Each structure stands twice: as structure tokens, then as C-alpha cells.
Coordinates of C-alpha atoms (C1' of nucleotides) in Angstrom, one line a residue:
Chain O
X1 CA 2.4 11.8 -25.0
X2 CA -0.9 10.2 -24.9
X3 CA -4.2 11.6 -26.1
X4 CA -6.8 13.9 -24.3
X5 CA -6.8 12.1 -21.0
X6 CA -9.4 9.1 -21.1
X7 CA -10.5 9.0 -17.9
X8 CA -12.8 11.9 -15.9
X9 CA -10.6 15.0 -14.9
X10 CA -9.5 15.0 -11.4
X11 CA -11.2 17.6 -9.4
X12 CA -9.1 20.9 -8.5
X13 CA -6.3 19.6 -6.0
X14 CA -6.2 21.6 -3.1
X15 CA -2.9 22.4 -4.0
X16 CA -3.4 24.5 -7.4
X17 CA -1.7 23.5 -10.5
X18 CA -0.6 20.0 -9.5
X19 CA -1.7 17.7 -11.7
X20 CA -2.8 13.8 -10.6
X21 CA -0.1 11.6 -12.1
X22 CA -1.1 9.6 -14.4
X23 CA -0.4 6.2 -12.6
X24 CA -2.4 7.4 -10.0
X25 CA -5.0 8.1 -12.1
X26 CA -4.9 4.5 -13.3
X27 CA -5.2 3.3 -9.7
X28 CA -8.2 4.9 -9.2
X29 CA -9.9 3.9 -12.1
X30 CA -9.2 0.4 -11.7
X31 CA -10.1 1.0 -7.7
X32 CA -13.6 1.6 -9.3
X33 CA -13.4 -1.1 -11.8
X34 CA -12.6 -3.8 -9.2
X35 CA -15.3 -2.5 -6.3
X36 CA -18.1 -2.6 -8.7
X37 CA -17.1 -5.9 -10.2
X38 CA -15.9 -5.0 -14.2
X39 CA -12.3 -6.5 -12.9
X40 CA -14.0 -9.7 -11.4
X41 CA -12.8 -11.1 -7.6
X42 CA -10.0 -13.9 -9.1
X43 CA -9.8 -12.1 -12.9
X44 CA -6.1 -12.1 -14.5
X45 CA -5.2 -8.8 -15.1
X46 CA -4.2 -8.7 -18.6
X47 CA -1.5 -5.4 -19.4
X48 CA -2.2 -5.3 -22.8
X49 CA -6.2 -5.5 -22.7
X50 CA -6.2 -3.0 -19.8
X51 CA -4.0 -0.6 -21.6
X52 CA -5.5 -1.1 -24.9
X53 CA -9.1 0.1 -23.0
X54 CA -7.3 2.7 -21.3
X55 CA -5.4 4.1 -24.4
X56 CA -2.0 4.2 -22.2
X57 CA 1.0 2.7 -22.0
X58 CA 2.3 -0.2 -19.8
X59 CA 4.4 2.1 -16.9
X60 CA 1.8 3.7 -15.4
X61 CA -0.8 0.6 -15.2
X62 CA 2.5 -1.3 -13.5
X63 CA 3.3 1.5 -11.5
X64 CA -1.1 1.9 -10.5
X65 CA -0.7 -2.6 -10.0
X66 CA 1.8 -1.7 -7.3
X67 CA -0.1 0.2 -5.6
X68 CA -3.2 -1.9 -5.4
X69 CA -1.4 -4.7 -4.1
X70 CA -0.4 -2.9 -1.4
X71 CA -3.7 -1.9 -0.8
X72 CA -4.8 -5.8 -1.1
X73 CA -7.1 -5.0 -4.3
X74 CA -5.0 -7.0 -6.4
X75 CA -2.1 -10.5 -5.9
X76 CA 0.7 -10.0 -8.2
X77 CA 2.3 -13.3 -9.5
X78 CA 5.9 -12.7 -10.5
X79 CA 5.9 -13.8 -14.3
X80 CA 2.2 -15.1 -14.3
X81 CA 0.3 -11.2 -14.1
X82 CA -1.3 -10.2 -11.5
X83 CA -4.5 -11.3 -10.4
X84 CA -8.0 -9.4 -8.7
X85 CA -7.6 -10.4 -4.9
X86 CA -10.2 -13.3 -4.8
X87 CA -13.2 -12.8 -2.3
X88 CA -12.7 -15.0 -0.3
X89 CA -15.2 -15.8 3.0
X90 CA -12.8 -16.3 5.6
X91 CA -10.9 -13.3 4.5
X92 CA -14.3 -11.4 4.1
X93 CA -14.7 -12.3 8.3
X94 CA -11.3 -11.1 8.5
X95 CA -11.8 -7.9 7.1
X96 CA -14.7 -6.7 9.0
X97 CA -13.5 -8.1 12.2
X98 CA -10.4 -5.7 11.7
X99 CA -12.6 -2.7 10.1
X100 CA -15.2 -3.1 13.2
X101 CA -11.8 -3.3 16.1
X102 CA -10.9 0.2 13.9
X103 CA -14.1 1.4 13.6
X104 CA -14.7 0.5 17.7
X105 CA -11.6 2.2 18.1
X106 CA -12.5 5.3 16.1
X107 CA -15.9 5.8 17.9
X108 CA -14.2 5.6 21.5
X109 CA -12.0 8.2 20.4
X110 CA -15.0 10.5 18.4
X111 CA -17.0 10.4 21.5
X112 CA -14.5 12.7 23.3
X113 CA -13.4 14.7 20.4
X114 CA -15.7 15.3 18.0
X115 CA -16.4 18.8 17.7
X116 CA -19.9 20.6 18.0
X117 CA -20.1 20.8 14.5
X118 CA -19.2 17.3 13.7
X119 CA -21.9 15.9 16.0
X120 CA -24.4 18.2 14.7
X121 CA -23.8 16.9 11.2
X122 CA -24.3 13.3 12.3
X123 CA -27.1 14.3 14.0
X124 CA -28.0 16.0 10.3
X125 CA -27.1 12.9 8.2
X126 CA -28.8 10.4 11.3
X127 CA -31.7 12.2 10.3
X128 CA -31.3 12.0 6.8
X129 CA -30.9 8.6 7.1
X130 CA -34.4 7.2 9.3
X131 CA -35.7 9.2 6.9
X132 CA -34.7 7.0 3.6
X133 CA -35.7 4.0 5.3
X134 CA -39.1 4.9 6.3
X135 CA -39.4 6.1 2.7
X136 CA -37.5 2.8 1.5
X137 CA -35.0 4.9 -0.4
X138 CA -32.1 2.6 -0.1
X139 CA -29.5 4.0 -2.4
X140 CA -29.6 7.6 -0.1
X141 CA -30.0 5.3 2.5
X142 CA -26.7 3.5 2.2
X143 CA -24.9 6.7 0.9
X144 CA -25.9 8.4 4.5
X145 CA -24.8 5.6 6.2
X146 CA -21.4 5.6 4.4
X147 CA -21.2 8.8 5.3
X148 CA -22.0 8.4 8.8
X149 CA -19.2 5.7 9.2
X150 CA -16.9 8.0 7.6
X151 CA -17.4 10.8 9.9
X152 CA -17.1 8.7 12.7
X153 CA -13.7 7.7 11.9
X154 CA -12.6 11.1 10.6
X155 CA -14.3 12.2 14.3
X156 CA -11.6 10.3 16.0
X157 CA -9.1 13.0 15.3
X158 CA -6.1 10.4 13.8
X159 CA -5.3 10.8 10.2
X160 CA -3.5 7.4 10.5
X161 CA -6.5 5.8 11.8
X162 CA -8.8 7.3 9.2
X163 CA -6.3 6.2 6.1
X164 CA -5.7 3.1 7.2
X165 CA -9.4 2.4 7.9
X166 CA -9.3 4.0 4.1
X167 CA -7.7 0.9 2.8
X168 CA -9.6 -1.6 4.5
X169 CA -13.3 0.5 3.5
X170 CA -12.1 -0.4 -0.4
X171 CA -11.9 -3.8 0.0
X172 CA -15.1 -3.9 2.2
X173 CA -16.9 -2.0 -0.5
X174 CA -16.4 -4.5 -2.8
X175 CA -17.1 -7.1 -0.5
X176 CA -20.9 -5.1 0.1
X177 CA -21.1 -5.0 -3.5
X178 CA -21.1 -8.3 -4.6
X179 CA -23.4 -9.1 -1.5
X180 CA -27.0 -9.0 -1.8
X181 CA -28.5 -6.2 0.1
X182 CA -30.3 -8.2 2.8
X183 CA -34.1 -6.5 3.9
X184 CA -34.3 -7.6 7.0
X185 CA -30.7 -6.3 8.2
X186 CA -32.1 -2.9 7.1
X187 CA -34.2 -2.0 10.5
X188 CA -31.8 -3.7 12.5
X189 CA -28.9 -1.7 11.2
X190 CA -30.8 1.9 11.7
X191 CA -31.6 1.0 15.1
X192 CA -28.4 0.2 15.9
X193 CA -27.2 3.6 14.8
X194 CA -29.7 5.0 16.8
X195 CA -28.1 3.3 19.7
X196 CA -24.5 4.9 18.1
X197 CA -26.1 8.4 17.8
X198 CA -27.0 7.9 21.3
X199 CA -23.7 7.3 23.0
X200 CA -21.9 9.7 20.9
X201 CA -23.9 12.3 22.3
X202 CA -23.3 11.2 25.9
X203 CA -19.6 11.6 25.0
X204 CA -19.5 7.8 26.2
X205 CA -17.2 6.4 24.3
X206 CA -16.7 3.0 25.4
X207 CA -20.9 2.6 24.6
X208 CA -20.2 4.3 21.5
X209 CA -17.5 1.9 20.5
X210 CA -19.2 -1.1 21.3
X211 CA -22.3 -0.7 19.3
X212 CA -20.3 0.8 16.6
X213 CA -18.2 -2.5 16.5
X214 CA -21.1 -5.0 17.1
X215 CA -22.6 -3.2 14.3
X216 CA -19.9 -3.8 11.9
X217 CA -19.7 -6.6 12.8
X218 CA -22.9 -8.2 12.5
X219 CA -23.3 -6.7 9.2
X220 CA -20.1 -8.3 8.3
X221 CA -21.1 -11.9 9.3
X222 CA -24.1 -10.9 6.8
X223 CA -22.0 -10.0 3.9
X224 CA -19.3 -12.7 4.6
X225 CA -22.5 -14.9 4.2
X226 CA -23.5 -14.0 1.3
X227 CA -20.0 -13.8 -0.4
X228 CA -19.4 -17.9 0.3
X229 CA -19.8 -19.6 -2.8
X230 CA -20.3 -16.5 -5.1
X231 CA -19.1 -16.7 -9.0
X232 CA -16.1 -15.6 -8.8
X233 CA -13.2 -16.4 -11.9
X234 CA -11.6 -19.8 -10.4
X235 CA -8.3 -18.8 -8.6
Chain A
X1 CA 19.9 -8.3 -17.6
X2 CA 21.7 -7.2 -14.7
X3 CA 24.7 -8.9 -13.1
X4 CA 24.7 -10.8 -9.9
X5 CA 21.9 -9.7 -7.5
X6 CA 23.6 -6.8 -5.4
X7 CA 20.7 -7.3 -2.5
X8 CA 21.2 -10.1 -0.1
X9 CA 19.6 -13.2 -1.9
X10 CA 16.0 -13.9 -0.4
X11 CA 15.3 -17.0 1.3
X12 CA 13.7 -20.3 -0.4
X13 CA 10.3 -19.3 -0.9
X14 CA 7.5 -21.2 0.2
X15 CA 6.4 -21.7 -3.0
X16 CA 9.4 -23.4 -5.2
X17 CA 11.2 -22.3 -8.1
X18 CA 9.0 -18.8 -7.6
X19 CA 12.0 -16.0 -7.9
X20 CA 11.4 -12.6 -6.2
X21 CA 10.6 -10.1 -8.6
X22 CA 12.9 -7.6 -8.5
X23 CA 10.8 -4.6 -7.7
X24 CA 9.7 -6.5 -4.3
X25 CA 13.4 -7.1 -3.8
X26 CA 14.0 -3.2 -4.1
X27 CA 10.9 -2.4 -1.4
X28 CA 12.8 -4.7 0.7
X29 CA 16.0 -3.2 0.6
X30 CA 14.7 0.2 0.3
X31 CA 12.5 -0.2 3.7
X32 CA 15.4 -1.2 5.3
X33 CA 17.1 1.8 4.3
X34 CA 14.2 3.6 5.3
X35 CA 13.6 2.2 9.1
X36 CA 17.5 2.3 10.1
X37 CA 17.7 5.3 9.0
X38 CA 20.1 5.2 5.7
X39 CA 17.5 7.4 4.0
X40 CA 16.0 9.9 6.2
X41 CA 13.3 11.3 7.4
X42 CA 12.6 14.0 4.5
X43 CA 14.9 13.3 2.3
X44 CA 14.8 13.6 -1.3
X45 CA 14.8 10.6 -3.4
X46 CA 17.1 10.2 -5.8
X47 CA 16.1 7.8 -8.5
X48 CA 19.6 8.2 -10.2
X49 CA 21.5 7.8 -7.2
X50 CA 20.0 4.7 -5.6
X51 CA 19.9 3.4 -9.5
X52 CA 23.7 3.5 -9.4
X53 CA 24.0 2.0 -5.7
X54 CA 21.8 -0.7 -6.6
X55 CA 23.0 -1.4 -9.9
X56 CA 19.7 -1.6 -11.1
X57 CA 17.3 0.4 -14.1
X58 CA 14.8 2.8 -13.2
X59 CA 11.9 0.9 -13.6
X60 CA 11.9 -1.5 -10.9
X61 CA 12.7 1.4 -8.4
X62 CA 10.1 3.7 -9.3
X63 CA 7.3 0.5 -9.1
X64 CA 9.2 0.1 -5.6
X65 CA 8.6 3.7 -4.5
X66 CA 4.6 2.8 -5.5
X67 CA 4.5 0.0 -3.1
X68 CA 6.2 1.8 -0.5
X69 CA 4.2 5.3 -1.1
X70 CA 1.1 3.1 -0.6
X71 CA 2.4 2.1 3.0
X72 CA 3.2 5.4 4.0
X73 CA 7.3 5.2 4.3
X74 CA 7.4 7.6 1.3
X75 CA 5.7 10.5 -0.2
X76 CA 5.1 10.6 -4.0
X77 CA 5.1 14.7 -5.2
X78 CA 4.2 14.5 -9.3
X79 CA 7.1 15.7 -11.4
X80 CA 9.4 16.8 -7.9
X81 CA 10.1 13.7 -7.2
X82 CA 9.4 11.5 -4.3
X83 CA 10.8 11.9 -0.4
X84 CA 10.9 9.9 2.6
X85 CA 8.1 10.6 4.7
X86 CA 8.9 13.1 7.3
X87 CA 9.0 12.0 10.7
X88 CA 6.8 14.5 12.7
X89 CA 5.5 14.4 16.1
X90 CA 1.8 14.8 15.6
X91 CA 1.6 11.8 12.8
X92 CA 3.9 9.5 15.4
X93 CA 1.4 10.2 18.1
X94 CA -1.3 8.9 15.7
X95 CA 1.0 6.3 14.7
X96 CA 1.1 5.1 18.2
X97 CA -2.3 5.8 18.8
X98 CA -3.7 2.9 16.0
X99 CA -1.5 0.3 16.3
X100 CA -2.1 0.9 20.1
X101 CA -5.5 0.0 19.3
X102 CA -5.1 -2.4 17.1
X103 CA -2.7 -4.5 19.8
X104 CA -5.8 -4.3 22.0
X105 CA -8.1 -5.2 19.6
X106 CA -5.6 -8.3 18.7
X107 CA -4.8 -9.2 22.0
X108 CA -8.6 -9.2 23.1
X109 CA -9.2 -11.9 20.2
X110 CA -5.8 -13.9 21.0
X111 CA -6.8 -14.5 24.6
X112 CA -9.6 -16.8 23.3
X113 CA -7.7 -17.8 20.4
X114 CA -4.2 -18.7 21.4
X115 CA -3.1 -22.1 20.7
X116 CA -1.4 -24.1 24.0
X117 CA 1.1 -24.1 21.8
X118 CA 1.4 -20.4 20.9
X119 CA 0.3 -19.6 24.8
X120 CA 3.8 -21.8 25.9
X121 CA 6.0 -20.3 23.6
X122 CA 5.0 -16.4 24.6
X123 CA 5.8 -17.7 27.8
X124 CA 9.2 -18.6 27.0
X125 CA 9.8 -15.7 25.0
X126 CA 8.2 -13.5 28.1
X127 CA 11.0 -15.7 30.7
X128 CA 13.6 -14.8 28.1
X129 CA 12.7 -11.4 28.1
X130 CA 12.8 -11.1 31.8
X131 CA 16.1 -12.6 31.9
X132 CA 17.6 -10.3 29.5
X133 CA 16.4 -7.3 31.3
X134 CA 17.8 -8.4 34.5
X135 CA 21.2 -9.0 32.8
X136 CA 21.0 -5.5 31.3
X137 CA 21.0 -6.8 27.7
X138 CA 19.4 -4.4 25.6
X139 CA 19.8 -5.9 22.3
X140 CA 18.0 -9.5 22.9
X141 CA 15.6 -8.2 25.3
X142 CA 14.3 -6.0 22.3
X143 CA 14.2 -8.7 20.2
X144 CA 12.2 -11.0 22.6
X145 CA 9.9 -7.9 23.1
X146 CA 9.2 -7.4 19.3
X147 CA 8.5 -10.8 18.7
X148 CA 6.2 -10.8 21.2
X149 CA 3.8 -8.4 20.3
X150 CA 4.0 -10.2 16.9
X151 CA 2.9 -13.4 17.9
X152 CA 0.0 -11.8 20.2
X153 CA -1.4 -10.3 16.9
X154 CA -0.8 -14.0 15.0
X155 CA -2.7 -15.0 17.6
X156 CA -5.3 -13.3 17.0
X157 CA -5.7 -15.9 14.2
X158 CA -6.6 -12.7 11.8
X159 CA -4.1 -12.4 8.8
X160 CA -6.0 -9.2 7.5
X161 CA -5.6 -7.7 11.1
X162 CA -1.8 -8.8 10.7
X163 CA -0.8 -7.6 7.9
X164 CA -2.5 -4.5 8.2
X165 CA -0.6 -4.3 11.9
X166 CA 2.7 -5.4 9.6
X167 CA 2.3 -2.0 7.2
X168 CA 1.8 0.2 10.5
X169 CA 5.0 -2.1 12.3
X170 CA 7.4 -0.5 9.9
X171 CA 6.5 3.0 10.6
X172 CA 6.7 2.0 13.9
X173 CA 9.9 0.7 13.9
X174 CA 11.7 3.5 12.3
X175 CA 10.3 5.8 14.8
X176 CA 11.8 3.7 17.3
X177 CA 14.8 3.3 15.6
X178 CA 15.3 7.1 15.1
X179 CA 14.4 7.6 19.2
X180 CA 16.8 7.5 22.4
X181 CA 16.3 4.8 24.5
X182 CA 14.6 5.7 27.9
X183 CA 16.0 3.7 30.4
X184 CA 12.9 4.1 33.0
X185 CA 10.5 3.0 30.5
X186 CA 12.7 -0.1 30.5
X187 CA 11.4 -1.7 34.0
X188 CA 8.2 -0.3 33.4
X189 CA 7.7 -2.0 30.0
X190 CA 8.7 -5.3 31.7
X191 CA 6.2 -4.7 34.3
X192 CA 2.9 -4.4 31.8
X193 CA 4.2 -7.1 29.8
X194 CA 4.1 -9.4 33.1
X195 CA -0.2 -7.5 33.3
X196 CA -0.3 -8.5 29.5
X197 CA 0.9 -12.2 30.1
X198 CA -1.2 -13.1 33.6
X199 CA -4.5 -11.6 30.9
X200 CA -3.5 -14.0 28.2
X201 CA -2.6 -16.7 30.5
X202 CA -6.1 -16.2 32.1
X203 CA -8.2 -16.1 28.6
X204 CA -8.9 -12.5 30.2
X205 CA -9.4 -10.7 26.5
X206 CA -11.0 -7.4 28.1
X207 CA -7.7 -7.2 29.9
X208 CA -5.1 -8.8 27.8
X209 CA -6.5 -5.5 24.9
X210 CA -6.4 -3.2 27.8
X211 CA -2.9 -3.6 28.9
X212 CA -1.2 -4.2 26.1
X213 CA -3.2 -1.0 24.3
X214 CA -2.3 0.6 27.1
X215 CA 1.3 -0.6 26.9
X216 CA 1.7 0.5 23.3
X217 CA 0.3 4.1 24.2
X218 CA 3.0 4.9 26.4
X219 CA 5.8 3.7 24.6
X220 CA 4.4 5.9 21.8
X221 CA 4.1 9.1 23.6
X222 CA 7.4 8.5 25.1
X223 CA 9.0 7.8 21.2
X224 CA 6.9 10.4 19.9
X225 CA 8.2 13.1 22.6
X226 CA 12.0 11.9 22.1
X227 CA 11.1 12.1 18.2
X228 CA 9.9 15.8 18.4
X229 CA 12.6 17.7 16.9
X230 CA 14.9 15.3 16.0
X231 CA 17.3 16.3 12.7
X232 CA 15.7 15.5 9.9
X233 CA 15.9 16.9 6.4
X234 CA 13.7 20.4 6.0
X235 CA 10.5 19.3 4.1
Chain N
dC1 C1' -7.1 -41.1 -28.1
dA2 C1' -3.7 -39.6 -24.7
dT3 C1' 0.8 -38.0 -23.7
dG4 C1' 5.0 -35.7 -24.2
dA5 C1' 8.1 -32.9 -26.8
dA6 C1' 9.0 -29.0 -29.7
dA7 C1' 7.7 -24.8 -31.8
dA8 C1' 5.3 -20.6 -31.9
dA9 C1' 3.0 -17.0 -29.8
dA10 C1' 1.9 -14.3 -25.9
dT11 C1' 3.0 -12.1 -21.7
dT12 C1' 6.0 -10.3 -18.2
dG13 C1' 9.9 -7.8 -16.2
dT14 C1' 13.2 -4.7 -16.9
dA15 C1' 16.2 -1.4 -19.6
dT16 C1' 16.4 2.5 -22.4
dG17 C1' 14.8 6.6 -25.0
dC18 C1' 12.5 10.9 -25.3
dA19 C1' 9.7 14.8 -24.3
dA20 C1' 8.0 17.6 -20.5
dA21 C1' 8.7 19.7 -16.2
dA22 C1' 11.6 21.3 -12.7
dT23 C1' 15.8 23.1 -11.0
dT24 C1' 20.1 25.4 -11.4
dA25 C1' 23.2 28.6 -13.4
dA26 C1' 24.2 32.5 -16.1
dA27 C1' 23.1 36.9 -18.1
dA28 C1' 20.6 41.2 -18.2
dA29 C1' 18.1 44.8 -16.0
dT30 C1' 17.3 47.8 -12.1
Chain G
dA1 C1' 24.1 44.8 -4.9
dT2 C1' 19.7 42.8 -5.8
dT3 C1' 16.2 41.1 -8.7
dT4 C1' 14.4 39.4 -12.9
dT5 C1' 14.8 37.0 -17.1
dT6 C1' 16.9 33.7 -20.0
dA7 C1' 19.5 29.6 -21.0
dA8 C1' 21.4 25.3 -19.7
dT9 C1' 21.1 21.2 -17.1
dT10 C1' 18.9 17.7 -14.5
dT11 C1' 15.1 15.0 -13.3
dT12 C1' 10.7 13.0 -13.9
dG13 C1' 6.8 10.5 -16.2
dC14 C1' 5.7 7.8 -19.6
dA15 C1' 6.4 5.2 -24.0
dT16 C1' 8.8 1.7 -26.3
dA17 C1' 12.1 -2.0 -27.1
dC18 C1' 14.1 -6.3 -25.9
dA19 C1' 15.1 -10.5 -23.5
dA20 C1' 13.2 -13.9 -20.4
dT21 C1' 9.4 -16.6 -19.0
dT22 C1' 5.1 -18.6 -19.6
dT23 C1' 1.3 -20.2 -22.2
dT24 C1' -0.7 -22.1 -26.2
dT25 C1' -0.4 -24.6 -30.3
dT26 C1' 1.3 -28.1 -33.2
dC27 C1' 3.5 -32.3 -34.1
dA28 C1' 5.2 -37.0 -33.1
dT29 C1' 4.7 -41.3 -30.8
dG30 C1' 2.6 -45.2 -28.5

DNA sequence: CATGAAAAAATTGTATGCAAAATTAAAAAT
DNA sequence: ATTTTTAATTTTGCATACAATTTTTTCATG
């Protein structure tokens, strides 16, 4: 039985009294650790450094390894450990070309059934969000425009849509952090999601789609970009 | 170390001299079991059971179970045990819905990007299809069919697309595995997939996405329908 | 000094053990 | 007869052990 638990509590589970299994908790933390760069794009995983930190035993970090492969955070290498998924530019160009298709996808299908609600909260965070850039707040910035993307997807109504997207938004987060944040992108990008706002609110969803994806994507091309040729651990 | 491999032996890799790990070999075999049907829908998993059927420890089926949880063919409940994920209208609709989308999305890239090559042999496969359906041979024509929605995502020339189409596939196949065939839908399928080849065969990629989407939609809400209420273990 | 072979050390994959949690069965209470 | 409580059994999650594989270090040779 392992000590007090060594990573943060999970929050209360919708469903009381069930606790997160450990290996899951794992995967989470070394989610995090690989997004924001302490597990390096091309790192070896070591078991008994990671456990060592950790303070658990090997089962559960396997058992969390699994997982993240599936999820494409991580290669495994039968007998050679495992490996943090390089980042790779072609793979980067990969990636947001399928995240903007989903994400073009998603907004075609939000524009007809997002609910008043929903659309007023975009509206809400839209607002939130011009606002941060003409103050040149760019950490709230980003985190509305997260959001915004987020409730796009969820907008569409399809909970296999929104966790697949879910996969893919890991590995793009990781992709955006090890990018540098690019100034000029910045007023292209909000008046592009003015243009979004605007077609979601017509209902038009094949507009809404098609700046949605062209957004994506161009931000992509940007990030891809600036991934090429980045210090990653040789693969 | 266990006796001789009880799973069908995989084929040379690739890469030489690289063995399967045995947990892989166990996803395998288990998402077999899973699409046709040999563990279903609901079901409780046994880690005990299977153990003794495979002849194998614990350990490499419950790192299995993590791959597989991650692509949604089973559902992971801390300290109950795991099941097979239910198969339930509403998700298979959704199902249907994303890959749906994500054929379109492929198909709209592969019209630009299709080799000669790849173009030529989906036109064989398509003449093969054709002739199978006029000689009433299910089997081969489904085949033919399968593989070529396959290679009109390859040729999108998009592996992250792929495989992330390849994780939704499975699903997709054991809700079409688990419905009746509907022998209407049969002529009409042939029909769109003559629409989807005269778009790919034209570099039309606004049309290739929006037949073949299209295509995929209706098989789904016809699988999804035949699906509704179909035994499967009470969840 | 470079190369190859052998030995030692480290790591990986899997099997097994053990405590905790859940489920089932039996006994007691109503 | 039904419900609740207790006991027994089974299953699960995780820790640990062990053999196989890989990597690193050491030694021998040209």
C-alpha cells in the first residue's frame, strides 16, 4: 500500500465514492508532464526513475504507458522502454489537418444544434476573449480561446466526436507548447473567430465549418513551423 | 515463461528480429473477440477466465484491457472490474456520425492526393465489387467494400487521420458485425460507391467528401436502427 | 588506438503474492 | 416469509520477484 497519495486529489467524481485508480492517476500526471515538456518530445521513459519520483510501483506506470500509447503521447519499444512520441513536423501537419477536418466537422454540426445557452456562452467567452487581446492579456486570452474551441466541439452534440477530438487536443497542446507564441497570428486569429461567432449565429453551418477549419488550420501550419528543427532528445 | 504461443503467431514484422510483446498480442486477440462478437456487448470481464483460455498471467491482460479501454471497446470500472462496452443506439449513431465525417474529410484530401497508382487499383477493387454484387456474393463484395474505404483514407496521405479513422474502424466494425444485413441497402451502397468513384476519378474533392460522408451516414443509421435493442448483456 | 568478445549491470516483460474491495452465501432478526 | 447483518469467498489493484533481454563496462587482441 503506498503512502499518502503523491499526486493532487482528484476532484469529486460525479459518481460519489469511486475513487480514480491509481494507473489512471499516473496517466494523467504524465499527460501533464509530457504537454508541458518535463518528459521531453523523443525522451526514454525510464520505469524506475519515473516510479522512484512518483513513489509507486512499476504496475500502475505500465498499466498508465498503455494507455498513452494509445493516445499517441508515448511509442513503446518492446524490450527497449518506451519512448515520448517525438514531435515531429510532418506529423505536426498531420495532426492539425485531422483536428481542423474534426473541428470543421464539429462547427457544421454546432451551428444547428447548439442550444440558446450554449451560444450565449460563446457569445460570453467571445467577448471575454477581444477583450484580452485589446488588453494584451495572452494567457486569459488563450485560455478563452481553448475554451471556445472546446465548446464548439462539445456544441456538436456527439460524445464520440468530442473524445476523439479529446485525444487529438493532447497532442496538439503539446505541439502549441513547444511552439513559440507568434504576435502577429494573434489579430488574425480573433478576427477569424469573429468570422466563427458570426456564422454560428446564422445557424450556417457550412460558413461556420469552413472558417472554423481554415482557422485551425492556418494556426497549424504556424505551429508545425515552428516545431521543425526544435531540440528535441535524438530519436 | 509460458509455453508455446496459444495466439496465432504474428506475421514477420517489418522491423526484424522485433518480437510482439505479449500484451499487444493479447489486444489483438482480445479485439477480435470483441468485434465478432465472442465477448459481448456488456459483458463482464473476467480476468481469471480469459487468463485460463489464454494461458497467460494477469499482467499482460490487464495492460491489454488499458490499450483497449483507451480505444473505447472496453469500459474500465475501479475495483468492479472492467466490461465490454455496451453497444447502444445513441453512441452508434455518433459512431457513425464521426467517422462519417472523417471519410469526407479523407476523401476530400485523397481526390487531390491519390496516386495513379492508388486511383487504378480502387478502380479494380470498385470493378470487383460490382462483380460480386451482381453474382450475389456477399462475403467478397464486403471485403472489396472495406478495403476500399481504407485505401480512400490512405489516400488521404494522412497517417494521423488514419489511424485515428483505424481506432473508430473497430467500433465500427463490431457494430456491423452485431447488425442484420439489409438487403436494399445493398444496391444502394453500390450505387454511391459508383458517385464516390466518378468524384475521385474526377479530382472532385468537394464531391468525393460529400458522397462518401454521405454514404457512411446511411449505412450508420441503418446499423444503428438494426442495432437498437439487440441482446446484449444488462449493463 | 580501434575492434570484438566476454562479463557485469541495468532494464524490461511477465508471473506471482498479498491486502483491499466487492460479491456471494449463510445466519440472525423482524 | 422478508430483510438485515455477518461471514466467507472471490476478484481487483498494486507490489514484488524472477527470468529474459538489452545496455554498459571491462578485457583481450591486432
Amino acid at each position: 500500500m503506498p503512502p499518502a497519495d503523491p499526486m493532487p486529489s482528484p476532484p469529486a467524481a460525479p459518481q460519489p465514492l469511486r475513487r480514480t485508480a491509481l494507473h489512471e492517476q499516473v496517466a494523467t500526471r504524465l499527460r501533464d508532464m509530457i504537454v508541458h515538456g518535463a518528459l521531453r518530445p523523443g525522451e526514454r521513459v525510464s520505469e524506475a526513475t519515473l516510479c522512484e519520483q512518483l513513489d509507486i510501483s512499476r504496475t500502475p506506470l505500465r498499466e498508465a504507458l498503455k494507455t498513452l500509447a494509445a493516445e499517441g503521447l508515448v511509442e513503446l519499444r518492446p524490450n527497449r522502454g518506451a519512448v515520448i512520441t517525438p514531435l515531429r513536423q510532418p506529423e505536426t501537419l498531420e495532426l492539425f489537418e485531422t483536428i481542423a477536418g474534426m473541428e470543421r466537422i464539429a462547427a457544421e454540426h454546432a451551428a444547428e444544434r447548439l442550444s440558446l445557452a450554449e451560444l450565449r456562452k460563446l457569445e460570453k467567452l467571445h467577448d471575454r476573449m477581444e477583450a484580452c487581446h485589446n488588453a494584451g492579456d495572452l494567457k486569459p486570452y488563450f485560455a478563452c480561446n481553448q475554451e471556445i474551441h472546446r465548446l464548439i466541439v462539445a456544441g456538436a452534440h456527439n460524445k464520440v466526436l468530442q473524445s476523439t477530438h479529446g485525444f487529438l487536443h493532447t497532442r496538439m497542446s503539446r505541439a502549441r507548447y513547444f511552439a513559440l507564441f507568434v504576435p502577429q497570428r494573434w489579430s488574425e486569429s480573433v478576427a477569424e473567430h469573429r468570422r466563427i461567432m458570426d456564422a454560428l449565429r446564422a445557424r450556417d453551418g457550412a460558413r461556420a465549418g469552413a472558417e472554423l477549419g481554415a482557422h485551425v488550420w492556418r494556426t497549424g501550419q504556424i505551429i508545425a513551423q515552428a516545431v521543425d528543427g526544435l531540440d528535441s532528445v535524438a530519436s
